[in-house]
Short mmCIF file of C-alpha atoms in Angstrom, two decimals:
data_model
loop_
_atom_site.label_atom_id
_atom_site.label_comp_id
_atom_site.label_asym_id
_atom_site.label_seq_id
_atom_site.Cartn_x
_atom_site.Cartn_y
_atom_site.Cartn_z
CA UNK H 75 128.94 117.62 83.34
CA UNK H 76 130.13 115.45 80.85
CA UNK H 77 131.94 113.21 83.03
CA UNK H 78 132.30 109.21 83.30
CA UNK H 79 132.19 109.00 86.59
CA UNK H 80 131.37 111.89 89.53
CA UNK H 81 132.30 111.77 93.55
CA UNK H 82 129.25 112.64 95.56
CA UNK H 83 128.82 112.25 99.76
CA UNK H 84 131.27 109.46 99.25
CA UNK H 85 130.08 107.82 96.84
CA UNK H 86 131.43 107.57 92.86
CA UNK H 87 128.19 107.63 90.71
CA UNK H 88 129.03 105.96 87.27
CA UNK H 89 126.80 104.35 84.31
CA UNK H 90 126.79 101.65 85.83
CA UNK H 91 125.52 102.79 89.36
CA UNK H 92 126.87 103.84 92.49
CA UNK H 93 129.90 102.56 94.25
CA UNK H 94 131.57 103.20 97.53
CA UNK H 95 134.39 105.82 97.79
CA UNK H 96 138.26 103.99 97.11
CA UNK H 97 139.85 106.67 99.23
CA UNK H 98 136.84 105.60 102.32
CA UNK H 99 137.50 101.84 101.61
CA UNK H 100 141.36 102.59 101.59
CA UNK H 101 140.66 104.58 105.26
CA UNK H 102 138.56 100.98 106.57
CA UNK H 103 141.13 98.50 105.49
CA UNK H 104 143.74 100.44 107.17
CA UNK H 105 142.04 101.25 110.21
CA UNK H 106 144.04 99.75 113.69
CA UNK H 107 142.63 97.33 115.97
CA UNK H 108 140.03 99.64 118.34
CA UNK H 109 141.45 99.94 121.73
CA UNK H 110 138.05 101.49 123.52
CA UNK H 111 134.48 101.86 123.01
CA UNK H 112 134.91 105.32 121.93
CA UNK H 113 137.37 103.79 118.63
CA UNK H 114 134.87 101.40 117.97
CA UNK H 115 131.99 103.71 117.57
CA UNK H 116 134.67 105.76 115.17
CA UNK H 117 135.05 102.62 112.94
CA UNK H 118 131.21 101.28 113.14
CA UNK H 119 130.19 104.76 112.15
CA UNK H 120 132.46 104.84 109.30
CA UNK H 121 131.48 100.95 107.96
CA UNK H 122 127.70 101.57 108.75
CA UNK H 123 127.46 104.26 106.36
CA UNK H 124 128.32 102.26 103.70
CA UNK H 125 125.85 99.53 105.09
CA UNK H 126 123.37 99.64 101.82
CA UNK H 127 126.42 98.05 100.23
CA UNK H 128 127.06 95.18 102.39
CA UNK H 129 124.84 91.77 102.59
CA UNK H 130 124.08 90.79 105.70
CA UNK H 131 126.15 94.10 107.55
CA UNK H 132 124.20 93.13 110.84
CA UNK H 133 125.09 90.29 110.80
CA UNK H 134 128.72 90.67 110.22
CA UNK H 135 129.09 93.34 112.89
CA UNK H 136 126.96 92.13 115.66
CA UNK H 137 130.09 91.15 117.71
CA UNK H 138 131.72 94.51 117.36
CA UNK H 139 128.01 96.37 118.63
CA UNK H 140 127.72 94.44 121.46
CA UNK H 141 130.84 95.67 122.68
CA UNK H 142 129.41 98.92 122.96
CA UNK H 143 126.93 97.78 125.90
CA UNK H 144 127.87 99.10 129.37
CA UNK H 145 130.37 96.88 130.58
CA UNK H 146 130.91 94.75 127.82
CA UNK H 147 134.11 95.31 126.47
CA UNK H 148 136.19 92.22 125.71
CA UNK H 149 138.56 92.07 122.63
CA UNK H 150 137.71 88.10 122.23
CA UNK H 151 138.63 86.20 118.70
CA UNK H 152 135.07 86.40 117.94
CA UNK H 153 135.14 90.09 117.50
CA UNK H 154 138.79 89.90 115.85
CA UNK H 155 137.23 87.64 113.15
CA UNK H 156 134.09 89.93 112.60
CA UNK H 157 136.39 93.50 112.17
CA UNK H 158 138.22 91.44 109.88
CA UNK H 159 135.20 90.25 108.10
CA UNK H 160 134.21 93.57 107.77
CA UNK H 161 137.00 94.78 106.38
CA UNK H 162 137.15 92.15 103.51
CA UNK H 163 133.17 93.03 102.70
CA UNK H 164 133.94 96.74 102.26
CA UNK H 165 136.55 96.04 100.01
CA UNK H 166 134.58 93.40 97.88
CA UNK H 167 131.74 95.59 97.67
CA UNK H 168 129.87 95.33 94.60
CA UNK H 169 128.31 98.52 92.56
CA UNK H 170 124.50 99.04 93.02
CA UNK H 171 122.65 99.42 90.19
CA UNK H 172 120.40 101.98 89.87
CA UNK H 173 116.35 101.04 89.54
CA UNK H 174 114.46 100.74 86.29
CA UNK H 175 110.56 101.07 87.08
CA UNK H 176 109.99 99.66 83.75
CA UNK H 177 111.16 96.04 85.32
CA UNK H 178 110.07 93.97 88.01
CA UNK H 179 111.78 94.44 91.42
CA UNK H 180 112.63 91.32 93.57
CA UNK H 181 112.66 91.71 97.14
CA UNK H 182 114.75 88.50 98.61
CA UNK H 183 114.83 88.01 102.47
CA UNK H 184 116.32 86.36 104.87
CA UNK H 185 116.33 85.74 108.96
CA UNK H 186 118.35 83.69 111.30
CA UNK H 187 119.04 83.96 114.62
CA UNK H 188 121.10 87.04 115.15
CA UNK H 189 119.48 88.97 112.85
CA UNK H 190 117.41 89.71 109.10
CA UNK H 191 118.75 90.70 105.69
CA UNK H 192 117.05 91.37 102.35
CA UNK H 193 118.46 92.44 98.88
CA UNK H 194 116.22 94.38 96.36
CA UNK H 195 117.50 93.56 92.76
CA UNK H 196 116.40 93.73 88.71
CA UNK H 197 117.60 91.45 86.53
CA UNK H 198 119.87 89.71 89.14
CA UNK H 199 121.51 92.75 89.57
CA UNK H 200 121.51 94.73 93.66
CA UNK H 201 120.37 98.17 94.02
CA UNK H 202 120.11 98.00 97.89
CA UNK H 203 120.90 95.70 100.75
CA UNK H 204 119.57 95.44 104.33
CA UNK H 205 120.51 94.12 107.31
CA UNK H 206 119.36 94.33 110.67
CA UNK H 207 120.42 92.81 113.81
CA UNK H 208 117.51 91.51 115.94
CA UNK H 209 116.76 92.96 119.48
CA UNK H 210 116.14 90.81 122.87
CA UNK H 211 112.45 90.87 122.08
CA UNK H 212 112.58 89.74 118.54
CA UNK H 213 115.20 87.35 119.21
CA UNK H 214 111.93 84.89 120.94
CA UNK H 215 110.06 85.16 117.64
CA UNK H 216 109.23 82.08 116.34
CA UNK H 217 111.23 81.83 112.72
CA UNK H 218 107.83 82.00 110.83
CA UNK H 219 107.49 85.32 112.56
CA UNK H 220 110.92 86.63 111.84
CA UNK H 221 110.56 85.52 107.89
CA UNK H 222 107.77 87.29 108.42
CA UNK H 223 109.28 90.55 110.10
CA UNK H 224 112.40 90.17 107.60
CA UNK H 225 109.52 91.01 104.60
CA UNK H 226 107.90 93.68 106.48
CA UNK H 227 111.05 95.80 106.86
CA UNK H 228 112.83 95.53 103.39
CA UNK H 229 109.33 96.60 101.59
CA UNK H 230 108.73 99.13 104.14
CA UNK H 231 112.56 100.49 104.09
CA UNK H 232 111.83 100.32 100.21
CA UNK H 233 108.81 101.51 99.78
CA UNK H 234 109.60 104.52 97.77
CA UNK H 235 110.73 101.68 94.82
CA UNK H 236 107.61 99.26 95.67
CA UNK H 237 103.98 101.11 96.18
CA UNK H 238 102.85 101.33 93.28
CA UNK H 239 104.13 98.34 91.45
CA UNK H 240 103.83 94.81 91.15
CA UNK H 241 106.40 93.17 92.92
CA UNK H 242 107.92 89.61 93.53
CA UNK H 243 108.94 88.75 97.27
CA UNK H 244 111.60 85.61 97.04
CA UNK H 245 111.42 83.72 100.79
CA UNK H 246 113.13 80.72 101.87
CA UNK H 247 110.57 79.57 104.11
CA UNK H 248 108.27 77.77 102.19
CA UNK H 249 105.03 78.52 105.02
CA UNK H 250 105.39 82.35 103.73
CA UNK H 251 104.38 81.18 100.48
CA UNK H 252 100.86 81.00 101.27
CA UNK H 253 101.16 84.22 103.71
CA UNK H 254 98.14 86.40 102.14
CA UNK H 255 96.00 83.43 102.44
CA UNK H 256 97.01 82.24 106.10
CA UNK H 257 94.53 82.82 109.02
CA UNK H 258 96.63 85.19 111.44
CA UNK H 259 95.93 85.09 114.92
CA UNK H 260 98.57 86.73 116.86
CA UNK H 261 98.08 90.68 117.44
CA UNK H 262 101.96 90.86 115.99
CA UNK H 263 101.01 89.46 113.09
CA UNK H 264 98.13 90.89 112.13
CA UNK H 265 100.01 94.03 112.60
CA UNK H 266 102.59 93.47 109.77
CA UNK H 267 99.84 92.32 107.34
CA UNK H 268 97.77 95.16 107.45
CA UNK H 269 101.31 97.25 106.78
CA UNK H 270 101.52 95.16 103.69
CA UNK H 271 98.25 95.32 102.57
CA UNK H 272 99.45 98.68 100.66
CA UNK H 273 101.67 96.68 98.26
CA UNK H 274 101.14 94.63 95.48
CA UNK H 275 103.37 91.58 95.04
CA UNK H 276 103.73 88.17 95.37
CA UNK H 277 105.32 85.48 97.07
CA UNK H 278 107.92 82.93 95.63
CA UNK H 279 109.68 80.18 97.88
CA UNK H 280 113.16 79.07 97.04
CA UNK H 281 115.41 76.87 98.94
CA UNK H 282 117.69 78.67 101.72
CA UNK H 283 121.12 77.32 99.47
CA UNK H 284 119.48 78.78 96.18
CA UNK H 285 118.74 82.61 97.86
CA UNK H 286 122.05 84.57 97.30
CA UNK H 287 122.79 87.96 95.78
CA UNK H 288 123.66 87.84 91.74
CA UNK H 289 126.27 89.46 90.93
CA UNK H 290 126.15 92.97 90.84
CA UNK H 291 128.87 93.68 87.85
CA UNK H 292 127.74 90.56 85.43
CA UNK H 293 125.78 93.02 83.22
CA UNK H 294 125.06 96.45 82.88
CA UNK H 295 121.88 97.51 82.77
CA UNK H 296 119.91 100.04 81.42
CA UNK H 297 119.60 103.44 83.89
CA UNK H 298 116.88 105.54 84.99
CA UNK H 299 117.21 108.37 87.27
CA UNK H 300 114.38 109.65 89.29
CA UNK H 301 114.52 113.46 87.49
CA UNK H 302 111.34 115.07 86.91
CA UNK H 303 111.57 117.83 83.99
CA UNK H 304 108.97 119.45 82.49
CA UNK H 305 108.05 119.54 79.03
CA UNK H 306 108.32 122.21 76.57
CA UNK H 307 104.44 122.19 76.02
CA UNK H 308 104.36 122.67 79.96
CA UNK H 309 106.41 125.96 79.63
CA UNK H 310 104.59 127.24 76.69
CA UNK H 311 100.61 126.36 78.49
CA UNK H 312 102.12 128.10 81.81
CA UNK H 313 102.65 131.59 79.68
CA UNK H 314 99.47 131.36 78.32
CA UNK H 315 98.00 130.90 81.92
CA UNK H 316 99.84 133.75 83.25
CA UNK H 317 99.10 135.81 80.01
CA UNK H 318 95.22 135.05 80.41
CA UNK H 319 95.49 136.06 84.04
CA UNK H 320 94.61 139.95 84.41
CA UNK H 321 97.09 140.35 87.63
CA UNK H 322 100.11 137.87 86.61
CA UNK H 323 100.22 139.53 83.38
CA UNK H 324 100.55 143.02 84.62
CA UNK H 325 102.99 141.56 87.06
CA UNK H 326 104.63 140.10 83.82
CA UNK H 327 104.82 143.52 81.76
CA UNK H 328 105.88 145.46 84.99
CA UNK H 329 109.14 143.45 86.15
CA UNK H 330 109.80 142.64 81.93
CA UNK H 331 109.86 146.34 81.68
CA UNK H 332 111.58 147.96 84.69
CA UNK H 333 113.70 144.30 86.35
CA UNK H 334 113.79 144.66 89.85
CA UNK H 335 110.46 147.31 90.04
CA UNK H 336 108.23 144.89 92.41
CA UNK H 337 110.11 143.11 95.62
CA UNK H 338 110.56 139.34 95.39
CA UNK H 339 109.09 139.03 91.34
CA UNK H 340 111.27 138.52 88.08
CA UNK H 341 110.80 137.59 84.44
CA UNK H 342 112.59 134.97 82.55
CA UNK H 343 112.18 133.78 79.15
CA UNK H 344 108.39 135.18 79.24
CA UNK H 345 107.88 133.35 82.43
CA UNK H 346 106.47 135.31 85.59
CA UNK H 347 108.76 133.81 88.89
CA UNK H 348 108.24 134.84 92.23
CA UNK H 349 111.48 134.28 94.71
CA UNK H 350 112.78 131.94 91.72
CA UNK H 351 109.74 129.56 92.02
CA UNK H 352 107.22 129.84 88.32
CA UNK H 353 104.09 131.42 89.39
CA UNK H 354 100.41 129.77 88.56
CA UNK H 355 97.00 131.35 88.21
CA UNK H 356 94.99 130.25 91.12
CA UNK H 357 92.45 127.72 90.55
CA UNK H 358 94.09 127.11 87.07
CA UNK H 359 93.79 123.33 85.54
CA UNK H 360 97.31 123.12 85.89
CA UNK H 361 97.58 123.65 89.07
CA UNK H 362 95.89 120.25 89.99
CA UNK H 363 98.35 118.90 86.67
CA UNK H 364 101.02 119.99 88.73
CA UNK H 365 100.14 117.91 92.00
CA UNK H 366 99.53 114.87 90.04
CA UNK H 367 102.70 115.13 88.41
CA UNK H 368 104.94 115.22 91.17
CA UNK H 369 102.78 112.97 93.56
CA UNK H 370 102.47 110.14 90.36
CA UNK H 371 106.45 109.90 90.04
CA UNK H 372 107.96 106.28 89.38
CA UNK H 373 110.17 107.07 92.23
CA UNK H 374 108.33 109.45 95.03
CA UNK H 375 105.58 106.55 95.88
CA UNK H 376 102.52 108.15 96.00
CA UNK H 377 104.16 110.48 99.02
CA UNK H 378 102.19 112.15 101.46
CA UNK H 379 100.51 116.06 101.80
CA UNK H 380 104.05 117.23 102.83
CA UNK H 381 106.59 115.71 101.02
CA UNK H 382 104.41 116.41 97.64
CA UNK H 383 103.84 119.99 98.43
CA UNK H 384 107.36 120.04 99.19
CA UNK H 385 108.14 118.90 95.58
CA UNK H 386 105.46 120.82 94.45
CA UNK H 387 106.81 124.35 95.95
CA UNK H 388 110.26 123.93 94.95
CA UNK H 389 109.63 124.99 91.51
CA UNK H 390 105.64 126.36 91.49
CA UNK H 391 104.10 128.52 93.61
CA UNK H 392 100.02 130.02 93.86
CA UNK H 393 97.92 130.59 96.51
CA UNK H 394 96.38 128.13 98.51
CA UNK H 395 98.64 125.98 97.06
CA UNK H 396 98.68 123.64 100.52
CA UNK H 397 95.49 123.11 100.42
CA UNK H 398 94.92 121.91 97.14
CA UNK H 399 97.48 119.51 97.81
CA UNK H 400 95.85 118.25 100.70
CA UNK H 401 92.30 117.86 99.29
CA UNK H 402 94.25 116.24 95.98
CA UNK H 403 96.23 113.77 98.29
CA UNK H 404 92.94 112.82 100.51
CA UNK H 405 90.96 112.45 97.73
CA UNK H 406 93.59 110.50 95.43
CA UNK H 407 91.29 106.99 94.13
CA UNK H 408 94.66 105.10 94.21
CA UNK H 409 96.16 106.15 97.59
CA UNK H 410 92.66 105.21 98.86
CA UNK H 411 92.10 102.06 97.36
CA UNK H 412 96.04 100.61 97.89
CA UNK H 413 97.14 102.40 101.51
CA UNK H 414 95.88 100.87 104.64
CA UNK H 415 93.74 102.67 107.25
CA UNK H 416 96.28 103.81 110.21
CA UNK H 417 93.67 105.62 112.03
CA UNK H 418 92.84 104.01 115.37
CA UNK H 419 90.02 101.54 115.41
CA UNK H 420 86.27 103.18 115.38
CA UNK H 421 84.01 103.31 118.40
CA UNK H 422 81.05 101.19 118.61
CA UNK H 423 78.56 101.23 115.98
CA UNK H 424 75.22 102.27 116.88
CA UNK H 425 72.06 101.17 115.24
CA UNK H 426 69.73 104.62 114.56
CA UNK H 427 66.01 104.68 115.37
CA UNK H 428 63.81 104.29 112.43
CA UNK H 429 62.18 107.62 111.95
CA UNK H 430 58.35 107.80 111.63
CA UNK H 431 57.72 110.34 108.96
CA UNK H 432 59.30 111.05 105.56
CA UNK H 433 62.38 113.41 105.43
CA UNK H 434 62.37 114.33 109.10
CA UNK H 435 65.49 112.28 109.48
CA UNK H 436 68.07 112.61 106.68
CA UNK H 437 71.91 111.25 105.69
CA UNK H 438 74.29 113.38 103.98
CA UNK H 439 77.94 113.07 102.52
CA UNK H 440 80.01 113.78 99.54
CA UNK H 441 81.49 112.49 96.62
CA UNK H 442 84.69 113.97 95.16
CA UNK H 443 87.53 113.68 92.91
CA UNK H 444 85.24 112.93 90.19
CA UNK H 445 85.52 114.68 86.29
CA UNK H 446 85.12 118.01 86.07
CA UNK H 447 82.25 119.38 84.70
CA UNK H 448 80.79 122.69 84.02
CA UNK H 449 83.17 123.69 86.91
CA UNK H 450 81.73 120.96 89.16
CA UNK H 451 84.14 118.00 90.89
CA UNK H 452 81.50 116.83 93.76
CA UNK H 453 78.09 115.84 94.79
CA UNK H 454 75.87 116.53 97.85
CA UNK H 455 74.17 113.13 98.59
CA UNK H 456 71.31 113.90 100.70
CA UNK H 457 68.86 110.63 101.30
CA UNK H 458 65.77 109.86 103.62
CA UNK H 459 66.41 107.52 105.96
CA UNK H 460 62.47 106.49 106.54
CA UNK H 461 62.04 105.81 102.51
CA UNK H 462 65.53 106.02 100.74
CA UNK H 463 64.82 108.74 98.62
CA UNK H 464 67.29 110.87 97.75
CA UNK H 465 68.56 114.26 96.46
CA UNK H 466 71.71 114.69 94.32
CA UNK H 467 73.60 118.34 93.54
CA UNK H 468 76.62 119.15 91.91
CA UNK H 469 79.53 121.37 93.98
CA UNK H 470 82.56 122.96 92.98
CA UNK H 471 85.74 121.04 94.29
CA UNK H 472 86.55 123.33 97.49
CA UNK H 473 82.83 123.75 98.96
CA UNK H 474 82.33 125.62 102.17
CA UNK H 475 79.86 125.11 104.85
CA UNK H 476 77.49 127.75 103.74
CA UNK H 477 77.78 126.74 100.02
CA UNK H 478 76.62 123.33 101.39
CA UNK H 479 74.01 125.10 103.13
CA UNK H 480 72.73 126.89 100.53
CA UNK H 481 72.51 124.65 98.08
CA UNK H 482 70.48 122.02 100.45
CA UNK H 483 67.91 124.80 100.66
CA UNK H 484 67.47 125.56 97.32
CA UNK H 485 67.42 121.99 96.28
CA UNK H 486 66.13 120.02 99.15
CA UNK H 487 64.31 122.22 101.76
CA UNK H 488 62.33 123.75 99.32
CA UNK H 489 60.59 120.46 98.24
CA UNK H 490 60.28 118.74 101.83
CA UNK H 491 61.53 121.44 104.29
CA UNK H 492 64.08 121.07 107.16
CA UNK H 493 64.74 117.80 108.58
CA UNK H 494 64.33 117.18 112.66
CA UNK H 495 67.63 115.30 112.58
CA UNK H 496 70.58 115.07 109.86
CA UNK H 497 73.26 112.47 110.02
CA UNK H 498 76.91 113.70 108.86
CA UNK H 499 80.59 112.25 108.26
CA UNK H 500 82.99 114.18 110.15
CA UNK H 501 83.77 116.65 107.25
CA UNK H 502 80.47 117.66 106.52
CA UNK H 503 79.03 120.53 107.44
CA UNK H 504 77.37 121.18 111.59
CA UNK H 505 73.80 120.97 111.74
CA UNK H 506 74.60 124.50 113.13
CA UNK H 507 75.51 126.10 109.99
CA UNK H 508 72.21 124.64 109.09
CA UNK H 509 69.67 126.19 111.67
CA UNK H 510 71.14 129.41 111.02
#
């Protein structure tokens, strides 16, 4: 702490932003002329970590990776020129800024024919590069489609910086312009659209000359770091919880009293921690707090089940904490509305017979995430398919089958009895649960 400047994984992480290693550059510029395959891999593995640094690093090193193919080792001038190259683009690398989600990001791409690059900037200033060399296959793509591919793989390699925010994608093929609006037709194509259907941003066209990096050390700009730490009033509401909570605050009293009395608990500055994570009263408000906090980070991107409960966990812990986060993650309005539908395509829709009396043929479903009230998140939709009548009751947010069934018989087979057929979504309930 307290330090200008700190070495990390070889990097140096400044003010400013993050910079390759001097001592690693030092090692690249003096490395000797690779004599085998096996010295060439040494030298592309060294270089290719620091690849986030370099524009166009495909590119650049294509010549030394085919070289690497069965067979194919020739020291020609071509590949003489492009370790030099290298060399002299490690040593004039420039220091990436780090992202401020209060700004707009530019995504700026670029494809020819060995390969695609893209730099993701503020303010004229890098935070990452990419480049890619392009395979046999991609190498027949017409150049609309590899514009088109180069945009697809910076936002996707960047998506932890992009969902989420409005965005401005900089091309310099002037078709792309109108790329949301285009009629697709080829499979490919309509592939990488629906990937970016996720993303909010907008496409600018700018003339090949005119699409270069900035430079990265013209200004310095303002920092942000993606740290998440809690407030004071967070600390002071979880004590209350675990105060209000019969068991945690036994739990509390014991281990304050007699440290080390119950396996695997501790106390620290009134706080109840189990194996060094803070412990929450189940089914507490702040629980679900908790989940939106980590999964609604600037820089985490609206993550999935996992990867929040994984953020989740590393500080908090109740019980059935995984599956709260998976019913908050399902159920989040935004990752619903903004992510696109991987799931494979439906089967064939069917048309249903019209029934021929009232309520022997119902629909049910569910809708949740919606304000709590009087303890109640979701609502049993229950409707007649004959006249479009329906039934509405209020549920708790974790329902089980036979609170489903339950409530449909107090609230709907009492009035018109039990239907002859019911039509569910997948995570309803079985009729079974029903009959029985």
């Amino acid at each position: 702490f307290g330090q200008s400047e700190v070495a990390y994984l070889g990097h140096i992480v400044t003010a400013e932003g993050v910079k390759a290693d001097p001592a690693k550059i030092e090692a690249m510029v003096n490395w000797p002329v690779p004599r085998s395959p096996r010295e060439m891999r040494g030298f592309l593995g060294l270089t290719g970590y620091y690849r986030r640094f370099i524009r166009h690093y495909g590119h650049i090193a294509s010549p030394l990776t085919r070289l690497l193919q069965k067979g194919g080792w020739e020291w020609t001038e071509e590949a003489r020129g492009a370790f030099e190259r290298l060399k002299v683009a490690m040593t004039t690398a420039p220091v990436l800024s780090l992202p401020d989600f209060s700004k707009t990001f530019l995504v700026e791409t670029d494809a020819c024919d060995a390969g695609i690059g893209a730099v993701l900037s503020q303010d004229r200033h890098p935070i990452a590069y990419i480049s890619k060399a392009l395979n046999r296959r991609a190498n027949q793509f017409s150049t609309y489609e590899r514009e088109m591919l180069a945009i697809v793989v910076a936002v996707e390699k960047w998506r932890p910086y992009l969902l989420g925010q409005r965005f401005l994608v900089r091309t310099d093929h002037v078709s792309l312009k109108y790329l949301l609006a285009q009629r697709i037709s080829t499979p490919t194509q309509q592939r990488w659209i629906a990937r970016l259907l996720c993303y909010d941003f907008s496409i600018e066209y700018k003339r090949g000359v005119d699409n270069s990096a900035a430079d990265a050390l013209s200004r310095v700009p303002k920092a942000l770091f993606a740290i998440s730490t809690p407030t004071t009033s967070l600390w002071d509401r979880i004590r209350a919880a675990q105060k209000e909570d019969d068991t945690l605050r036994l739990l509390l009293s014991s281990v304050q009293t007699n440290p080390g009395s119950i396996p695997l608990y501790s106390a620290r500055e009134g706080l109840l921690y189990r194996e060094g994570k803070v412990v929450i009263p189940r089914g507490h408000p702040l629980c679900q707090e908790l989940i939106r906090h980590h999964h609604d980070l600037p820089a985490m991107g609206h993550e999935g089940r996992e990867k929040t409960r994984a953020r989740v966990a590393a500080d908090f812990c109740w019980k059935g904490q995984k599956t709260d986060v998976a019913h908050f993650v399902k159920s989040y309005p935004i990752c619903q509305h903004e992510k696109y539908e991987a799931a494979k395509t439906p089967g064939h829709l069917c048309p249903l017979p019209i029934p021929d009396r009232p309520w022997e043929d119902v629909s049910m479903d569910f809708i949740d995430a919606l304000p709590r009230s009087d303890g109640k998140e979701a609502i049993l939709v229950v409707v007649d398919r004959l006249t479009k009548h329906g039934h509405f009751a209020a549920l708790p947010r974790l329902y089980s089958a036979r609170l489903v069934a339950e409530t449909y018989q107090e609230w709907i087979g009492r009035h018109h009895g039990m239907p002859r057929t019911m039509v569910v979504t997948e995570t309803a309930c079985s009729s079974a649960t029903f009959g029985g």
